[in-house]
Amino acid sequence: MSISRYYTVGAVVPDIRSFKELGDRLDTLEPEPDSVVVLVRRRDRSLAQAVLPEARVCSVESGLSRRQWLEFISTFFSASTVSFLMGAVHLWTGLVVQAVLTVAAVIGLVIYHRRPRVEKRLLRIGMPDHLAQKWEASFPAGFALLLATVPEGDFEEAQSAFLEGGTLLSPLAIDRRPVL
């Protein structure tokens, strides 16, 4: 009985042209269904899906959980109550504090929603910490993170497909053995 080995090769793709070229090179390997995973920002998801329709495209930006929304709303309500009480003593101070609080909350939500969560997504699919951290560091400079899982026999061809263009950021590979 032999257990087949799989390798995962991945890199951050800097632009859409490099993404298309890499997709074409990987198509020559005829990958298995769902063996190519693309992590992109939410706004680029439809473009990546159109370029590589056979790949599984996931966005890496996420929103607040229900618990986080509840905590955010309760904190905002508590701070607003204090500013309303300040407004009862001095109207303009209460209005200014409420305006600053509202603007800060909106800016914080926008920044939180736009920040990609690449490392968390990679750790969920079983990637080692050091690879997830390297890809997280180079993801802001790129368009997408493309991961391809290939059998041991196709590893050399997949690796050469990733290294051929020379434009990819942090191309890395890992041996995906089952742990018994």
PDB file of C-alpha atoms in Angstrom:
ATOM      1  CA  MET A   1       0.000   0.000   0.000  1.00  0.00           C
ATOM      2  CA  SER A   2       1.379   3.353  -0.922  1.00  0.00           C
ATOM      3  CA  ILE A   3       0.161   6.779   0.069  1.00  0.00           C
ATOM      4  CA  SER A   4       0.388   9.275  -2.741  1.00  0.00           C
ATOM      5  CA  ARG A   5       2.188  12.514  -2.041  1.00  0.00           C
ATOM      6  CA  TYR A   6       0.952  15.916  -3.042  1.00  0.00           C
ATOM      7  CA  TYR A   7       2.824  19.164  -3.233  1.00  0.00           C
ATOM      8  CA  THR A   8       1.338  22.614  -2.899  1.00  0.00           C
ATOM      9  CA  VAL A   9       3.031  25.344  -4.878  1.00  0.00           C
ATOM     10  CA  GLY A  10       1.979  28.942  -4.406  1.00  0.00           C
ATOM     11  CA  ALA A  11       2.961  32.523  -5.056  1.00  0.00           C
ATOM     12  CA  VAL A  12       1.617  36.035  -4.881  1.00  0.00           C
ATOM     13  CA  VAL A  13       0.817  37.262  -8.385  1.00  0.00           C
ATOM     14  CA  PRO A  14       1.543  40.987  -8.826  1.00  0.00           C
ATOM     15  CA  ASP A  15      -0.890  41.853 -11.649  1.00  0.00           C
ATOM     16  CA  ILE A  16      -3.685  40.482 -13.809  1.00  0.00           C
ATOM     17  CA  ARG A  17      -1.423  39.781 -16.822  1.00  0.00           C
ATOM     18  CA  SER A  18       0.911  37.594 -14.757  1.00  0.00           C
ATOM     19  CA  PHE A  19      -2.154  35.933 -13.244  1.00  0.00           C
ATOM     20  CA  LYS A  20      -3.514  35.026 -16.691  1.00  0.00           C
ATOM     21  CA  GLU A  21      -0.123  33.746 -17.897  1.00  0.00           C
ATOM     22  CA  LEU A  22       0.313  31.580 -14.797  1.00  0.00           C
ATOM     23  CA  GLY A  23      -3.203  30.229 -15.222  1.00  0.00           C
ATOM     24  CA  ASP A  24      -2.441  29.287 -18.824  1.00  0.00           C
ATOM     25  CA  ARG A  25       0.779  27.524 -17.797  1.00  0.00           C
ATOM     26  CA  LEU A  26      -1.078  25.605 -15.081  1.00  0.00           C
ATOM     27  CA  ASP A  27      -3.821  24.580 -17.543  1.00  0.00           C
ATOM     28  CA  THR A  28      -1.236  22.579 -19.488  1.00  0.00           C
ATOM     29  CA  LEU A  29      -0.827  20.374 -16.385  1.00  0.00           C
ATOM     30  CA  GLU A  30      -4.574  19.612 -16.431  1.00  0.00           C
ATOM     31  CA  PRO A  31      -5.036  20.011 -12.653  1.00  0.00           C
ATOM     32  CA  GLU A  32      -7.693  18.076 -10.777  1.00  0.00           C
ATOM     33  CA  PRO A  33     -10.916  19.916  -9.893  1.00  0.00           C
ATOM     34  CA  ASP A  34     -10.504  22.275  -6.918  1.00  0.00           C
ATOM     35  CA  SER A  35      -6.742  21.779  -6.833  1.00  0.00           C
ATOM     36  CA  VAL A  36      -6.135  25.411  -7.794  1.00  0.00           C
ATOM     37  CA  VAL A  37      -7.156  27.930  -5.127  1.00  0.00           C
ATOM     38  CA  VAL A  38      -6.991  31.688  -5.610  1.00  0.00           C
ATOM     39  CA  LEU A  39      -7.168  34.131  -2.698  1.00  0.00           C
ATOM     40  CA  VAL A  40      -8.065  37.681  -3.749  1.00  0.00           C
ATOM     41  CA  ARG A  41      -9.511  40.855  -2.301  1.00  0.00           C
ATOM     42  CA  ARG A  42     -13.295  41.080  -2.404  1.00  0.00           C
ATOM     43  CA  ARG A  43     -13.307  43.687  -5.177  1.00  0.00           C
ATOM     44  CA  ASP A  44     -11.130  41.481  -7.454  1.00  0.00           C
ATOM     45  CA  ARG A  45     -13.074  38.250  -6.976  1.00  0.00           C
ATOM     46  CA  SER A  46     -15.233  38.468 -10.110  1.00  0.00           C
ATOM     47  CA  LEU A  47     -12.235  39.389 -12.277  1.00  0.00           C
ATOM     48  CA  ALA A  48     -10.194  36.436 -10.983  1.00  0.00           C
ATOM     49  CA  GLN A  49     -13.166  34.098 -11.497  1.00  0.00           C
ATOM     50  CA  ALA A  50     -13.534  35.315 -15.095  1.00  0.00           C
ATOM     51  CA  VAL A  51      -9.841  34.781 -15.859  1.00  0.00           C
ATOM     52  CA  LEU A  52      -9.595  31.336 -14.198  1.00  0.00           C
ATOM     53  CA  PRO A  53     -13.098  29.819 -14.165  1.00  0.00           C
ATOM     54  CA  GLU A  54     -11.847  26.350 -13.189  1.00  0.00           C
ATOM     55  CA  ALA A  55     -10.129  27.628 -10.032  1.00  0.00           C
ATOM     56  CA  ARG A  56     -11.763  28.003  -6.640  1.00  0.00           C
ATOM     57  CA  VAL A  57     -11.672  31.733  -5.912  1.00  0.00           C
ATOM     58  CA  CYS A  58     -12.023  32.937  -2.307  1.00  0.00           C
ATOM     59  CA  SER A  59     -11.912  36.436  -0.890  1.00  0.00           C
ATOM     60  CA  VAL A  60      -9.657  37.140   2.058  1.00  0.00           C
ATOM     61  CA  GLU A  61     -11.455  40.134   3.486  1.00  0.00           C
ATOM     62  CA  SER A  62     -14.021  39.432   6.118  1.00  0.00           C
ATOM     63  CA  GLY A  63     -16.480  41.430   8.136  1.00  0.00           C
ATOM     64  CA  LEU A  64     -17.306  41.532  11.787  1.00  0.00           C
ATOM     65  CA  SER A  65     -18.869  38.520  13.464  1.00  0.00           C
ATOM     66  CA  ARG A  66     -22.217  38.883  15.230  1.00  0.00           C
ATOM     67  CA  ARG A  67     -20.483  39.059  18.576  1.00  0.00           C
ATOM     68  CA  GLN A  68     -18.092  41.737  17.349  1.00  0.00           C
ATOM     69  CA  TRP A  69     -21.003  43.770  15.951  1.00  0.00           C
ATOM     70  CA  LEU A  70     -22.769  43.518  19.321  1.00  0.00           C
ATOM     71  CA  GLU A  71     -19.633  44.647  21.160  1.00  0.00           C
ATOM     72  CA  PHE A  72     -19.094  47.496  18.700  1.00  0.00           C
ATOM     73  CA  ILE A  73     -22.689  48.742  18.955  1.00  0.00           C
ATOM     74  CA  SER A  74     -22.739  48.536  22.752  1.00  0.00           C
ATOM     75  CA  THR A  75     -19.439  50.440  23.019  1.00  0.00           C
ATOM     76  CA  PHE A  76     -20.623  53.077  20.547  1.00  0.00           C
ATOM     77  CA  PHE A  77     -23.925  53.436  22.405  1.00  0.00           C
ATOM     78  CA  SER A  78     -22.132  53.810  25.754  1.00  0.00           C
ATOM     79  CA  ALA A  79     -19.798  56.493  24.410  1.00  0.00           C
ATOM     80  CA  SER A  80     -22.728  58.249  22.715  1.00  0.00           C
ATOM     81  CA  THR A  81     -24.593  58.325  26.010  1.00  0.00           C
ATOM     82  CA  VAL A  82     -21.656  60.102  27.638  1.00  0.00           C
ATOM     83  CA  SER A  83     -21.514  62.659  24.819  1.00  0.00           C
ATOM     84  CA  PHE A  84     -25.284  63.260  25.139  1.00  0.00           C
ATOM     85  CA  LEU A  85     -24.817  63.924  28.848  1.00  0.00           C
ATOM     86  CA  MET A  86     -21.972  66.304  28.007  1.00  0.00           C
ATOM     87  CA  GLY A  87     -24.352  68.020  25.582  1.00  0.00           C
ATOM     88  CA  ALA A  88     -26.825  68.602  28.401  1.00  0.00           C
ATOM     89  CA  VAL A  89     -24.157  70.608  30.257  1.00  0.00           C
ATOM     90  CA  HIS A  90     -22.539  72.265  27.239  1.00  0.00           C
ATOM     91  CA  LEU A  91     -24.256  71.730  23.892  1.00  0.00           C
ATOM     92  CA  TRP A  92     -21.309  72.378  21.574  1.00  0.00           C
ATOM     93  CA  THR A  93     -18.934  70.109  23.500  1.00  0.00           C
ATOM     94  CA  GLY A  94     -21.433  67.248  23.311  1.00  0.00           C
ATOM     95  CA  LEU A  95     -21.979  67.780  19.571  1.00  0.00           C
ATOM     96  CA  VAL A  96     -18.240  67.898  18.829  1.00  0.00           C
ATOM     97  CA  VAL A  97     -17.549  64.769  20.893  1.00  0.00           C
ATOM     98  CA  GLN A  98     -20.419  62.912  19.171  1.00  0.00           C
ATOM     99  CA  ALA A  99     -19.192  63.970  15.718  1.00  0.00           C
ATOM    100  CA  VAL A 100     -15.619  62.874  16.454  1.00  0.00           C
ATOM    101  CA  LEU A 101     -16.880  59.562  17.866  1.00  0.00           C
ATOM    102  CA  THR A 102     -19.040  58.886  14.799  1.00  0.00           C
ATOM    103  CA  VAL A 103     -16.291  59.747  12.309  1.00  0.00           C
ATOM    104  CA  ALA A 104     -13.758  57.589  14.196  1.00  0.00           C
ATOM    105  CA  ALA A 105     -16.185  54.639  14.261  1.00  0.00           C
ATOM    106  CA  VAL A 106     -16.856  54.871  10.511  1.00  0.00           C
ATOM    107  CA  ILE A 107     -13.149  55.141   9.668  1.00  0.00           C
ATOM    108  CA  GLY A 108     -12.369  52.185  11.926  1.00  0.00           C
ATOM    109  CA  LEU A 109     -15.019  50.021  10.274  1.00  0.00           C
ATOM    110  CA  VAL A 110     -13.793  50.883   6.781  1.00  0.00           C
ATOM    111  CA  ILE A 111     -10.185  50.085   7.678  1.00  0.00           C
ATOM    112  CA  TYR A 112     -11.170  46.833   9.382  1.00  0.00           C
ATOM    113  CA  HIS A 113     -13.226  45.636   6.421  1.00  0.00           C
ATOM    114  CA  ARG A 114     -10.537  46.438   3.843  1.00  0.00           C
ATOM    115  CA  ARG A 115      -7.677  44.675   5.635  1.00  0.00           C
ATOM    116  CA  PRO A 116      -6.962  41.255   4.071  1.00  0.00           C
ATOM    117  CA  ARG A 117      -6.819  38.199   6.313  1.00  0.00           C
ATOM    118  CA  VAL A 118      -4.515  35.991   4.257  1.00  0.00           C
ATOM    119  CA  GLU A 119      -2.658  34.344   7.131  1.00  0.00           C
ATOM    120  CA  LYS A 120      -5.834  33.286   8.927  1.00  0.00           C
ATOM    121  CA  ARG A 121      -7.276  31.774   5.721  1.00  0.00           C
ATOM    122  CA  LEU A 122      -4.039  29.894   4.953  1.00  0.00           C
ATOM    123  CA  LEU A 123      -3.806  28.472   8.459  1.00  0.00           C
ATOM    124  CA  ARG A 124      -7.396  27.223   8.118  1.00  0.00           C
ATOM    125  CA  ILE A 125      -6.462  25.174   5.050  1.00  0.00           C
ATOM    126  CA  GLY A 126      -3.462  23.649   6.808  1.00  0.00           C
ATOM    127  CA  MET A 127      -0.497  25.680   5.604  1.00  0.00           C
ATOM    128  CA  PRO A 128       2.508  26.020   7.916  1.00  0.00           C
ATOM    129  CA  ASP A 129       2.912  29.242   9.900  1.00  0.00           C
ATOM    130  CA  HIS A 130       6.103  30.406   8.197  1.00  0.00           C
ATOM    131  CA  LEU A 131       4.606  30.122   4.695  1.00  0.00           C
ATOM    132  CA  ALA A 132       1.416  31.878   5.764  1.00  0.00           C
ATOM    133  CA  GLN A 133       3.440  34.726   7.269  1.00  0.00           C
ATOM    134  CA  LYS A 134       5.580  35.145   4.136  1.00  0.00           C
ATOM    135  CA  TRP A 135       2.541  35.229   1.875  1.00  0.00           C
ATOM    136  CA  GLU A 136       0.734  37.607   4.259  1.00  0.00           C
ATOM    137  CA  ALA A 137       3.709  39.982   4.088  1.00  0.00           C
ATOM    138  CA  SER A 138       3.874  40.010   0.286  1.00  0.00           C
ATOM    139  CA  PHE A 139       0.092  39.957  -0.401  1.00  0.00           C
ATOM    140  CA  PRO A 140      -0.477  43.750  -0.186  1.00  0.00           C
ATOM    141  CA  ALA A 141       1.920  44.257  -3.129  1.00  0.00           C
ATOM    142  CA  GLY A 142       0.081  41.798  -5.354  1.00  0.00           C
ATOM    143  CA  PHE A 143      -3.194  41.027  -7.086  1.00  0.00           C
ATOM    144  CA  ALA A 144      -3.832  37.488  -5.811  1.00  0.00           C
ATOM    145  CA  LEU A 145      -2.318  34.497  -4.055  1.00  0.00           C
ATOM    146  CA  LEU A 146      -2.514  31.410  -6.258  1.00  0.00           C
ATOM    147  CA  LEU A 147      -2.052  27.932  -4.757  1.00  0.00           C
ATOM    148  CA  ALA A 148      -1.888  24.746  -6.825  1.00  0.00           C
ATOM    149  CA  THR A 149      -1.858  21.263  -5.292  1.00  0.00           C
ATOM    150  CA  VAL A 150      -0.331  18.691  -7.623  1.00  0.00           C
ATOM    151  CA  PRO A 151       0.662  15.009  -7.373  1.00  0.00           C
ATOM    152  CA  GLU A 152       4.314  14.163  -6.841  1.00  0.00           C
ATOM    153  CA  GLY A 153       4.826  13.304 -10.522  1.00  0.00           C
ATOM    154  CA  ASP A 154       3.702  16.756 -11.685  1.00  0.00           C
ATOM    155  CA  PHE A 155       5.638  18.743  -9.096  1.00  0.00           C
ATOM    156  CA  GLU A 156       8.594  19.657 -11.330  1.00  0.00           C
ATOM    157  CA  GLU A 157       6.284  20.919 -14.087  1.00  0.00           C
ATOM    158  CA  ALA A 158       4.181  22.927 -11.613  1.00  0.00           C
ATOM    159  CA  GLN A 159       7.263  24.419 -10.020  1.00  0.00           C
ATOM    160  CA  SER A 160       8.643  25.432 -13.425  1.00  0.00           C
ATOM    161  CA  ALA A 161       5.245  26.973 -14.310  1.00  0.00           C
ATOM    162  CA  PHE A 162       5.506  29.156 -11.214  1.00  0.00           C
ATOM    163  CA  LEU A 163       9.143  30.083 -11.795  1.00  0.00           C
ATOM    164  CA  GLU A 164       8.936  30.603 -15.577  1.00  0.00           C
ATOM    165  CA  GLY A 165       7.641  34.164 -15.676  1.00  0.00           C
ATOM    166  CA  GLY A 166       9.986  35.520 -13.021  1.00  0.00           C
ATOM    167  CA  THR A 167       7.450  38.156 -11.948  1.00  0.00           C
ATOM    168  CA  LEU A 168       5.822  36.276  -9.069  1.00  0.00           C
ATOM    169  CA  LEU A 169       6.370  37.348  -5.468  1.00  0.00           C
ATOM    170  CA  SER A 170       7.510  34.763  -2.899  1.00  0.00           C
ATOM    171  CA  PRO A 171       7.003  31.494  -4.819  1.00  0.00           C
ATOM    172  CA  LEU A 172       7.077  28.697  -2.225  1.00  0.00           C
ATOM    173  CA  ALA A 173       6.310  24.982  -2.164  1.00  0.00           C
ATOM    174  CA  ILE A 174       5.395  22.483   0.556  1.00  0.00           C
ATOM    175  CA  ASP A 175       5.159  18.713   0.707  1.00  0.00           C
ATOM    176  CA  ARG A 176       1.595  17.829   1.803  1.00  0.00           C
ATOM    177  CA  ARG A 177       1.975  14.432   3.464  1.00  0.00           C
ATOM    178  CA  PRO A 178      -0.775  13.009   5.576  1.00  0.00           C
ATOM    179  CA  VAL A 179       0.168  12.929   9.244  1.00  0.00           C
ATOM    180  CA  LEU A 180      -0.709   9.611  10.851  1.00  0.00           C
TER     181      LEU A 180
END
